[in-house]
Coordinates of C-alpha atoms in Angstrom, one line a residue:
R535 CA 0.0 0.1 0.0
T536 CA 2.9 2.4 0.9
E537 CA 4.7 1.6 -2.3
L538 CA 1.6 2.4 -4.4
A539 CA 0.9 5.6 -2.5
L540 CA 4.5 6.6 -3.0
K541 CA 4.5 6.1 -6.7
E542 CA 1.3 8.1 -7.1
I543 CA 2.6 10.9 -4.9
M544 CA 6.1 11.1 -6.5
S545 CA 4.6 11.0 -10.1
S546 CA 2.1 13.7 -9.4
G547 CA 4.9 15.9 -7.9
G548 CA 6.8 16.0 -11.2
A549 CA 9.5 13.7 -12.6
E550 CA 10.7 11.1 -10.0
D551 CA 14.2 11.8 -10.6
D552 CA 13.8 15.4 -9.7
I553 CA 12.9 14.5 -6.2
P554 CA 15.9 14.7 -3.8
Q555 CA 16.7 11.4 -2.1
A556 CA 16.3 13.0 1.4
E557 CA 12.8 14.1 0.6
R558 CA 11.9 10.7 -0.9
K559 CA 13.0 9.1 2.3
T560 CA 10.9 11.6 4.4
V561 CA 7.7 10.5 2.5
T562 CA 8.7 6.9 2.7
D563 CA 9.2 7.1 6.5
F564 CA 6.0 9.0 6.9
C565 CA 4.0 6.5 5.0
Y566 CA 5.6 3.6 7.0
L567 CA 4.6 5.4 10.3
L568 CA 1.2 6.2 9.2
D569 CA 0.5 2.5 8.0
K570 CA 2.1 1.2 11.3
S571 CA 0.0 3.5 13.5
K572 CA -3.2 2.5 11.7
Q573 CA -2.3 -1.2 12.0
L574 CA -1.7 -0.8 15.8
F575 CA -4.8 1.4 16.4
N576 CA -7.1 -1.0 14.7
G577 CA -5.5 -3.9 16.7
L578 CA -6.6 -2.1 19.9
R579 CA -10.3 -3.3 19.4
D580 CA -9.1 -7.0 19.4
L581 CA -7.6 -6.6 22.9
P582 CA -9.6 -8.3 25.7
Q583 CA -11.7 -5.6 27.5
Y584 CA -11.2 -7.1 30.9
G585 CA -7.9 -8.0 32.8
Q586 CA -5.5 -5.3 33.5
K587 CA -2.2 -6.7 32.4
Q588 CA -2.5 -7.9 28.7
W589 CA -3.2 -4.6 27.1
Q590 CA -0.5 -2.4 28.6
S591 CA 2.5 -3.4 26.4
Y592 CA 0.3 -3.1 23.2
F593 CA -0.9 0.3 24.3
G594 CA 2.7 1.3 24.9
R595 CA 3.8 0.4 21.4
T596 CA 0.8 2.2 19.9
F597 CA 1.6 5.4 21.9
D598 CA 5.2 5.2 20.9
V599 CA 4.4 5.0 17.1
Y600 CA 1.8 7.9 17.4
T601 CA 4.5 10.0 19.3
K602 CA 6.9 9.4 16.4
L603 CA 4.2 10.1 13.9
W604 CA 3.2 13.3 15.5
K605 CA 6.6 14.7 15.8
F606 CA 7.6 13.6 12.4
Q607 CA 4.8 15.4 10.7
Q608 CA 5.7 18.6 12.7
Q609 CA 9.4 18.4 11.8
H610 CA 8.8 17.7 8.1
R611 CA 5.6 19.5 7.4
Q612 CA 6.8 21.4 4.4
V613 CA 8.3 18.4 2.5
L614 CA 5.0 16.4 3.4
D615 CA 3.0 19.3 2.0
N616 CA 4.9 19.6 -1.2
R617 CA 5.7 15.9 -2.0
Y618 CA 3.0 13.9 -0.2
G619 CA 0.2 16.5 -0.4
L620 CA -0.6 16.3 3.3
K621 CA -4.0 17.8 4.0
R622 CA -5.0 19.5 7.3
W623 CA -7.8 17.0 7.9
Q624 CA -5.1 14.3 7.9
I625 CA -3.2 16.0 10.6
G626 CA -6.6 16.3 12.4
E627 CA -7.0 12.6 12.0
I628 CA -3.7 11.9 13.7
A629 CA -4.5 14.3 16.5
S630 CA -7.9 12.7 17.0
K631 CA -6.5 9.1 17.2
I632 CA -4.0 10.4 19.9
G633 CA -7.1 12.0 21.8
Q634 CA -8.8 8.5 21.5
L635 CA -5.7 6.8 22.8
Y636 CA -5.6 9.0 25.9
Y637 CA -9.4 8.6 26.4
H638 CA -9.1 4.7 26.2
Y639 CA -6.0 4.9 28.5
Y640 CA -8.4 6.7 31.0
L641 CA -11.0 4.0 30.7
R642 CA -8.4 1.3 31.2
T643 CA -6.6 2.9 34.1
S644 CA -9.3 5.2 35.6
E645 CA -6.6 7.8 35.9
T646 CA -8.4 11.2 35.4
S647 CA -5.3 13.0 34.3
Y648 CA -5.4 11.3 30.9
L649 CA -8.7 12.9 30.2
N650 CA -6.9 16.3 30.3
E651 CA -4.4 14.9 27.7
A652 CA -7.3 13.8 25.4
F653 CA -8.9 17.3 25.8
S654 CA -5.7 19.0 24.8
F655 CA -5.5 17.1 21.5
Y656 CA -9.2 17.4 20.8
S657 CA -8.9 21.1 21.6
A658 CA -6.0 21.6 19.4
I659 CA -8.0 20.2 16.4
R660 CA -10.7 22.7 16.9
Q661 CA -8.5 25.7 17.6
R662 CA -6.3 25.0 14.5
S663 CA -9.4 24.2 12.3
Y664 CA -7.8 20.9 11.1
Y665 CA -11.2 19.6 9.9
S666 CA -12.4 23.0 8.3
Q667 CA -11.6 22.0 4.7
V668 CA -13.5 18.7 5.0
N669 CA -16.8 20.3 4.0
K670 CA -15.3 21.3 0.6
E671 CA -14.6 17.8 -0.4
D672 CA -17.3 15.7 -2.0
R673 CA -16.7 12.8 0.4
P674 CA -19.4 12.0 3.0
E675 CA -17.1 9.6 4.9
L676 CA -14.8 12.5 5.7
V677 CA -17.6 14.5 7.1
V678 CA -18.6 11.5 9.2
K679 CA -15.1 11.4 10.7
K680 CA -15.5 15.1 11.6
L681 CA -18.9 14.4 13.3
R682 CA -17.5 11.5 15.2
Y683 CA -14.6 13.7 16.4
Y684 CA -17.3 16.1 17.8
A685 CA -19.1 13.3 19.6
R686 CA -15.9 12.1 21.2
F687 CA -14.8 15.5 22.3
I688 CA -18.2 16.0 23.9
V689 CA -17.8 12.9 26.0
V690 CA -14.4 13.9 27.2
C691 CA -15.7 17.5 28.0
L692 CA -18.8 16.0 29.9
L693 CA -16.3 13.8 32.0
L694 CA -14.2 16.9 32.7
N695 CA -17.4 19.0 33.5
K696 CA -16.4 21.5 30.9
M697 CA -20.1 22.3 30.3
D698 CA -19.4 25.7 28.6
V699 CA -17.3 23.9 25.9
V700 CA -20.0 21.1 25.6
K701 CA -22.6 23.7 24.8
D702 CA -20.4 25.4 22.2
L703 CA -19.6 21.9 20.6
V704 CA -23.2 20.9 20.5
K705 CA -24.1 24.1 18.6
E706 CA -21.2 23.4 16.2
L707 CA -22.1 19.8 15.8
S708 CA -25.8 20.7 15.2
D709 CA -24.7 23.0 12.4
E710 CA -22.4 20.3 11.0
I711 CA -25.2 17.7 11.0
E712 CA -27.5 20.1 9.2
D713 CA -25.0 20.8 6.5
Y714 CA -24.1 17.1 6.2
T715 CA -27.6 15.9 5.8
H716 CA -28.5 18.7 3.5
R717 CA -25.6 18.0 1.1
F718 CA -25.5 14.3 1.0
N719 CA -29.0 13.2 1.7
T720 CA -27.8 10.4 4.0
E721 CA -29.8 7.7 5.9
D722 CA -27.9 8.3 9.2
Q723 CA -29.6 11.7 9.8
V724 CA -32.0 10.2 12.5
E725 CA -29.0 8.7 14.4
W726 CA -27.1 11.9 14.4
N727 CA -30.0 14.0 15.6
L728 CA -30.6 11.4 18.3
V729 CA -27.0 12.1 19.5
L730 CA -27.8 15.7 19.8
Q731 CA -31.0 14.9 21.8
E732 CA -29.1 12.6 24.1
V733 CA -26.4 15.2 24.9
A734 CA -28.9 18.0 25.4
A735 CA -30.8 15.8 28.0
F736 CA -27.5 14.9 29.6
I737 CA -26.5 18.5 30.1
E738 CA -29.9 19.2 31.8
A739 CA -30.1 16.3 34.1
D740 CA -28.9 18.1 37.2
P741 CA -32.1 19.2 38.9
V742 CA -30.5 22.2 40.6
M743 CA -28.6 25.1 39.2
V744 CA -25.9 27.0 41.1
L745 CA -25.7 30.6 39.9
N746 CA -23.0 33.3 40.0
D747 CA -24.1 36.9 40.8
D748 CA -24.4 37.5 37.0
N749 CA -26.7 34.5 36.7
T750 CA -24.1 32.3 34.8
I751 CA -24.1 28.7 36.0
V752 CA -21.4 27.6 38.3
I753 CA -19.9 24.2 37.3
T754 CA -19.7 22.0 40.3
S755 CA -17.4 19.0 40.3
N756 CA -18.2 15.9 42.5
R757 CA -14.8 14.2 42.2
L758 CA -12.7 13.7 45.4
S759 CA -10.6 16.8 45.9
E760 CA -8.0 17.5 48.7
T761 CA -10.4 19.8 50.4
G762 CA -13.5 17.5 50.0
A763 CA -11.9 14.4 51.4
L764 CA -13.3 13.2 54.8
L765 CA -10.2 12.7 57.1
L766 CA -10.0 10.2 59.9
E767 CA -9.8 11.7 63.3
Q768 CA -7.8 10.6 66.3
G769 CA -9.4 7.7 68.1
M770 CA -11.2 6.3 65.0
I771 CA -10.5 2.7 64.8
V772 CA -11.1 1.5 61.3
G773 CA -9.8 -1.2 58.9
Q774 CA -6.9 -0.8 56.4
L775 CA -8.8 -2.1 53.4
A776 CA -8.5 -0.1 50.1
L777 CA -11.0 0.1 47.2
A778 CA -9.1 -1.4 44.3
D779 CA -11.8 -2.3 41.7
A780 CA -15.3 -1.3 40.8
L781 CA -17.9 -2.5 38.3
I782 CA -20.4 0.2 37.5
I783 CA -23.4 -1.3 35.7
G784 CA -26.3 0.7 34.1
N785 CA -29.3 -1.1 32.9
C786 CA -32.2 1.2 33.6
N787 CA -34.9 1.6 31.0
N788 CA -35.6 5.2 29.8
Q789 CA -32.8 6.9 31.7
V790 CA -30.9 9.8 30.2
K791 CA -27.7 8.5 28.6
F792 CA -24.9 9.6 26.1
S793 CA -22.5 7.3 24.4
E794 CA -22.7 4.3 26.7
L795 CA -23.1 6.0 29.9
T796 CA -26.3 6.5 31.7
I797 CA -26.6 9.5 34.1
D798 CA -26.5 7.2 37.1
M799 CA -23.2 5.5 35.8
F800 CA -21.8 9.1 35.1
R801 CA -22.5 10.2 38.5
M802 CA -21.2 7.0 40.3
L803 CA -17.9 7.0 38.3
Q804 CA -17.2 10.5 39.4
A805 CA -17.8 9.6 43.1
L806 CA -15.0 7.0 42.7
E807 CA -12.4 9.4 41.2
R808 CA -10.1 12.2 42.3
E809 CA -9.9 15.5 40.7
P810 CA -7.7 15.3 37.6
M811 CA -4.3 16.9 37.5
N812 CA -2.3 17.9 34.4
L813 CA 0.3 15.3 33.6
A814 CA 2.1 18.1 31.8
S815 CA 2.0 21.8 32.0
Q816 CA 3.5 22.2 28.5
M817 CA 0.3 21.0 26.8
N818 CA -0.4 24.3 25.0
K819 CA 0.9 22.6 21.9
P820 CA 0.2 18.9 21.5
G821 CA 3.2 16.8 22.4
M822 CA 3.1 13.4 23.7
Q823 CA 4.0 12.2 27.1
E824 CA 5.8 8.9 27.7
S825 CA 2.9 6.5 28.1
T826 CA 4.5 5.0 31.2
E827 CA 4.5 8.3 33.0
K828 CA 2.2 8.3 36.1
P829 CA 1.3 10.9 38.6
A830 CA 2.5 10.7 42.1
R831 CA 0.5 8.5 44.4
R832 CA -3.0 9.5 43.5
E833 CA -4.5 6.3 42.1
N834 CA -8.2 6.0 41.5
P835 CA -9.8 2.5 42.0
H836 CA -9.9 0.8 38.7
K837 CA -13.3 0.6 37.1
Y838 CA -15.2 -1.3 34.4
L839 CA -18.2 0.6 32.9
L840 CA -20.8 -1.9 31.7
Y841 CA -23.8 -0.4 29.9
K842 CA -26.7 -2.9 29.6
P843 CA -24.5 -6.1 30.0
T844 CA -25.8 -9.6 29.5
F845 CA -25.5 -11.9 32.4
S846 CA -22.5 -13.5 30.7
Q847 CA -20.7 -10.3 30.1
L848 CA -21.4 -9.0 33.7
Y849 CA -20.1 -12.5 35.2
T850 CA -17.0 -12.4 33.0
F851 CA -16.0 -8.9 34.1
L852 CA -16.8 -9.7 37.7
A853 CA -14.7 -12.8 37.6
A854 CA -11.8 -10.9 36.1
S855 CA -12.0 -8.2 38.9
F856 CA -12.2 -10.8 41.5
K857 CA -9.1 -12.7 40.1
E858 CA -7.0 -9.6 40.0
L859 CA -8.1 -8.1 43.3
P860 CA -4.8 -7.5 45.4
A861 CA -4.5 -8.5 49.0
N862 CA -6.3 -6.1 51.5
S863 CA -8.5 -4.7 48.8
V864 CA -12.1 -4.2 48.2
L865 CA -14.3 -4.9 45.1
L866 CA -17.3 -2.5 44.6
I867 CA -20.2 -3.5 42.5
Y868 CA -22.6 -0.7 41.7
L869 CA -26.0 -1.8 40.1
S870 CA -28.3 0.8 38.7
A871 CA -30.9 -1.4 36.9
T872 CA -34.6 -2.1 36.5
G873 CA -36.0 -4.5 39.1
V874 CA -37.0 -8.0 38.3
F875 CA -39.4 -9.6 40.6
P876 CA -40.1 -13.3 41.3
S877 CA -42.6 -14.7 38.7
G878 CA -44.0 -17.4 40.8
R879 CA -44.7 -18.3 44.5
S880 CA -42.0 -19.8 46.3
D881 CA -42.1 -21.7 49.6
S882 CA -38.5 -21.2 50.4
E883 CA -36.6 -18.0 51.1
G884 CA -33.2 -18.6 49.4
P885 CA -30.9 -16.3 47.5
Y886 CA -32.8 -17.0 44.2
D887 CA -36.3 -16.5 45.5
F888 CA -36.6 -12.7 45.8
G889 CA -35.6 -11.8 42.2
G890 CA -32.9 -9.2 41.6
V891 CA -32.0 -6.7 38.9
L892 CA -32.3 -6.9 35.1
T893 CA -29.4 -8.1 32.9
N894 CA -29.7 -7.5 29.2
S895 CA -31.3 -10.0 26.9
N896 CA -32.3 -9.1 23.3
R897 CA -35.4 -11.1 23.5
D898 CA -38.5 -11.1 25.8
I899 CA -38.3 -7.6 26.9
I900 CA -41.4 -5.6 26.6
N901 CA -41.8 -2.2 28.2
G902 CA -39.0 -3.0 30.6
D903 CA -40.6 -6.0 32.0
A904 CA -39.1 -9.4 31.5
I905 CA -41.7 -11.7 30.0
H906 CA -41.0 -15.3 30.7
K907 CA -43.0 -17.7 28.7
R908 CA -41.7 -20.5 30.8
N909 CA -42.8 -22.7 33.7
Q910 CA -43.4 -20.4 36.7
S911 CA -41.4 -22.6 38.9
Y912 CA -38.2 -21.7 37.1
K913 CA -36.1 -18.7 38.4
E914 CA -35.7 -15.5 36.1
M915 CA -32.8 -16.1 33.9
H916 CA -32.0 -12.5 32.6
C917 CA -31.5 -11.3 36.2
L918 CA -28.6 -10.8 38.6
H919 CA -29.9 -12.5 41.7
P920 CA -28.3 -12.0 45.2
G921 CA -27.1 -15.7 45.1
D922 CA -25.2 -14.9 41.8
L923 CA -22.8 -12.7 43.9
Y924 CA -22.3 -15.3 46.7
P925 CA -19.0 -16.8 45.2
F926 CA -17.5 -13.3 45.2
T927 CA -18.0 -12.8 48.9
R928 CA -14.8 -14.7 49.5
K929 CA -13.1 -11.3 49.3
P930 CA -14.2 -7.9 50.7
L931 CA -17.3 -6.9 48.8
F932 CA -19.1 -3.5 48.8
I933 CA -22.4 -3.6 46.9
I934 CA -24.6 -0.6 46.0
V935 CA -28.0 -1.4 44.5
D936 CA -30.2 1.3 43.0
S937 CA -33.3 -0.4 41.8
S938 CA -37.0 -0.8 42.3
N939 CA -36.1 -4.4 43.7
S940 CA -33.1 -3.4 45.7
V941 CA -34.5 -5.1 48.8
A942 CA -33.8 -8.5 47.2
Y943 CA -30.3 -8.0 48.3
K944 CA -31.3 -7.5 51.9
N945 CA -31.6 -11.2 52.0
F946 CA -27.8 -11.8 51.8
T947 CA -25.9 -14.2 53.8
N948 CA -22.3 -13.7 54.7
L949 CA -21.0 -17.2 54.1
F950 CA -17.2 -16.6 54.3
G951 CA -16.9 -14.1 57.1
Q952 CA -15.3 -11.5 54.9
P953 CA -16.3 -7.8 55.1
L954 CA -19.5 -7.4 53.2
V955 CA -21.9 -4.4 53.0
C956 CA -24.9 -3.7 50.6
L957 CA -26.3 -0.2 50.4
L958 CA -29.8 -0.5 49.0
S959 CA -31.9 2.3 47.4
P960 CA -35.5 3.0 48.2
T961 CA -37.8 0.7 46.1
A962 CA -40.3 3.6 45.5
Y963 CA -40.3 7.3 45.8
P964 CA -43.2 9.7 46.8
K965 CA -45.4 10.6 43.8
A966 CA -44.2 14.2 43.7
L967 CA -40.7 12.9 42.7
Q968 CA -41.5 10.0 40.5
D969 CA -41.5 11.9 37.2
Q970 CA -37.9 12.7 37.7
S971 CA -36.5 9.2 37.4
Q972 CA -35.5 9.8 33.7
R973 CA -33.0 12.3 34.9
G974 CA -31.3 9.8 37.2
S975 CA -32.0 8.2 40.5
L976 CA -32.4 10.4 43.7
F977 CA -30.4 7.7 45.7
T978 CA -27.4 7.8 43.4
L979 CA -27.6 11.7 43.3
F980 CA -27.3 11.6 47.1
L981 CA -24.2 9.4 46.9
N982 CA -22.6 11.7 44.2
N983 CA -23.7 15.2 45.1
P984 CA -25.6 15.1 48.5
L985 CA -26.2 18.9 48.7
M986 CA -27.8 18.9 45.3
A987 CA -30.1 15.9 46.2
F988 CA -31.0 17.7 49.5
L989 CA -32.0 21.0 47.6
F990 CA -33.9 18.9 45.2
V991 CA -36.1 17.1 47.8
S992 CA -36.5 20.4 49.5
G993 CA -38.2 21.9 46.4
L994 CA -35.3 24.2 45.3
S995 CA -34.3 24.3 41.7
S996 CA -31.6 27.2 41.9
M997 CA -29.2 28.6 44.4
R998 CA -26.7 31.5 44.7
R999 CA -23.0 30.5 44.8
G1000 CA -22.3 32.0 48.2
L1001 CA -25.2 30.2 49.8
W1002 CA -24.2 26.9 48.2
E1003 CA -20.7 27.2 49.5
K1004 CA -21.9 28.0 53.0
C1005 CA -24.2 24.8 52.8
Q1006 CA -21.2 22.7 51.5
D1007 CA -19.2 23.8 54.6
Y1008 CA -22.0 22.9 56.8
L1009 CA -22.3 19.5 55.1
R1010 CA -18.7 18.7 55.7
K1011 CA -19.3 19.3 59.4
I1012 CA -22.3 16.9 59.2
N1013 CA -20.1 14.3 57.4
R1014 CA -17.5 14.6 60.3
D1015 CA -20.3 14.0 62.8
I1016 CA -21.6 11.0 61.0
A1017 CA -18.0 9.6 60.9
Q1018 CA -18.0 10.1 64.7
L1019 CA -21.2 8.4 65.1
L1020 CA -20.2 5.4 63.0
T1021 CA -16.8 4.8 64.6
H1022 CA -18.2 5.2 68.1
S1023 CA -21.1 3.0 67.8
R1024 CA -21.1 0.0 70.1
S1025 CA -23.6 -2.2 68.1
I1026 CA -22.5 -1.5 64.4
D1027 CA -21.5 -4.5 62.3
Q1028 CA -17.7 -4.5 62.0
S1029 CA -18.0 -4.6 58.1
F1030 CA -18.9 -1.0 58.0
L1031 CA -15.7 -0.2 60.2
Q1032 CA -13.5 -2.3 58.0
F1033 CA -14.5 -0.4 54.8
F1034 CA -14.3 3.0 56.7
G1035 CA -10.5 3.3 56.3
D1036 CA -10.8 3.9 52.5
E1037 CA -11.5 7.4 51.6
F1038 CA -13.9 6.7 48.8
L1039 CA -16.0 4.1 50.7
R1040 CA -15.9 6.5 53.9
L1041 CA -17.6 9.3 51.8
L1042 CA -20.1 6.8 50.2
L1043 CA -21.0 5.5 53.7
T1044 CA -21.4 9.0 55.3
R1045 CA -23.6 10.2 52.3
F1046 CA -25.7 7.0 52.6
I1047 CA -26.4 7.8 56.2
F1048 CA -27.1 11.5 55.4
C1049 CA -29.4 10.4 52.6
S1050 CA -31.4 7.9 54.8
A1051 CA -31.7 10.4 57.7
T1052 CA -33.0 13.1 55.3
M1053 CA -35.6 10.9 53.8
R1054 CA -36.8 9.6 57.2
M1055 CA -37.2 13.2 58.4
H1056 CA -38.9 14.4 55.1
K1057 CA -42.7 15.0 55.4
I1058 CA -43.5 13.3 52.0
F1059 CA -41.3 10.2 52.5
R1060 CA -43.7 8.5 54.8
E1061 CA -43.6 4.8 53.6
T1062 CA -41.0 2.2 54.6
R1063 CA -40.3 1.6 50.9
N1064 CA -39.3 5.3 50.6
Y1065 CA -36.1 4.7 52.7
P1066 CA -32.8 3.3 51.9
E1067 CA -31.8 0.0 53.6
S1068 CA -28.6 -1.8 54.2
Y1069 CA -27.2 -5.2 54.8
P1070 CA -26.1 -5.7 57.5
Q1071 CA -28.6 -3.3 59.2
L1072 CA -27.3 -0.1 60.8
P1073 CA -28.2 0.6 64.3
R1074 CA -30.9 3.3 63.7
D1075 CA -30.7 5.1 67.0
E1076 CA -27.0 5.4 66.6
T1077 CA -26.9 6.5 62.9
V1078 CA -29.9 7.2 60.6
E1079 CA -32.3 8.2 63.4
N1080 CA -29.7 9.8 65.7
P1081 CA -31.1 13.0 67.4
H1082 CA -27.9 14.8 67.0
L1083 CA -27.8 14.1 63.2
Q1084 CA -31.4 15.1 62.9
K1085 CA -30.7 18.4 64.6
H1086 CA -28.0 19.0 62.0
I1087 CA -30.4 18.3 59.2
L1088 CA -32.9 20.7 60.6
E1089 CA -30.1 23.3 60.9
L1090 CA -29.2 22.8 57.1
A1091 CA -32.9 23.2 56.4
S1092 CA -33.0 26.4 58.3
I1093 CA -30.0 27.9 56.4
L1094 CA -31.9 27.2 53.2
D1095 CA -35.2 28.4 54.7
V1096 CA -37.0 25.1 54.0
R1097 CA -37.4 23.8 57.5
N1098 CA -41.2 23.4 56.9
V1099 CA -40.3 20.5 54.5
F1100 CA -39.1 18.4 57.5
L1101 CA -40.7 16.9 60.6
E1102 CA -39.5 18.7 63.7
N1103 CA -40.0 16.0 66.3
T1104 CA -39.2 12.9 64.3
L1105 CA -38.6 10.6 67.3
D1106 CA -42.2 10.9 68.3
D1107 CA -43.4 9.5 64.9
Y1108 CA -41.9 6.1 65.2

């Protein structure tokens, strides 16, 4: 392929003999690097998606070739322009591939800093208008490359919370799609318009806006920052386990999504990451880092993001995580999925008798309910039952279930004596809040952004920045007090304390208790199914119904002038 391309290029540039040997070699080397880079890039999709070791050396080789290719085209741009006819969109393609490499490196490592690198390359493409000439060429496949670049850039910006850039990109993408469909009369117009609708819904999913004094929207980040971490205090005796791996599973019907991320998955993945740092400050012009370079000890737990997995896929990834879990480490499983209820009556009460949550099947799904045209005495097949997770309780396991049948997981048994906790969402919400489910679950919102969730249940939809920051400070105080309640409790199950040494799990546990206490005090949350539950059960009087914590919640409500939404003397109501 390279030889053919060379012959064509050289002959079009005049007599072959006129071309100096050095320039001929430059074009040959460039064609070789370009071919090699494409070959390696295409090979990435053949790598196994699970397992953390097999892919690293292949990624390293791919990075190395792209580093050389990028530097080579920078150093020899004039020769490549004259002799090869290098077009700006081709440079854009190389930069776009490097952006994709960094994004996939982030997906594989969960290191947020690689998102910044992807952003740098995608940004450079836009700033330097690498794709601007594509529209002049009568080639629809080139325009599709440009549209895909926009979609990928939007995903990275969403993950970095760069909402202002997202809005600009959506507007540009909308214009590009209109121009593309007008010029080429293609069949994929509906698909591209769906992309626009999905990203618009994603941007608007947050139920509360935080506003500056000039009414511009404040972008709030919910990743773990140095200031937001909940530190252990003297006298708190907790375990030394560290969260090493997480499966984030999204299989909710009708929930806002973009790319292969539902809004619940998006929120949970941010709750398990630190704020990104720049790997290199000299990124004003695209230049590659060594792919092995890693920031100093700031590792995030490794994550697998599974959108609508089948049972086989889910179990394969789960087994891979379990196998590679280091000593003294925790595996977290987050399930945001439609509930599956038992189809028949059962006389026993075993781990397969309560249903569970939906796993994907391409058949037998009507309106989100699994239709089983089988004998009622059989168990639901396309369902993750509590019993399916039993083998994995041989190692420390932290489970979060956000589902209309989360309580199925209350019937767990700790067979192996390892630390095991399940945090379970309410199975139903008061009618006033039910129409919001498309924009993500309230329970997951509490685990990701507790103040926003608190404002939402209090009936507030916007807030000034100053008041928001004051409430965040107060919420940090509440979190510290919850940590004291947990670590000083005499009757709490030891599993909670063994997980409390990890800073991510510590935040999730304190937010869970804050969520549960808030809902129990709220006037419209009056049914038992409106409250979160846990396995093992928390001692209520020392945690979710503790008078000291209830007083704090009323104080927070007073700061926001929404005290009337909550019951004053909750202890009398039980």
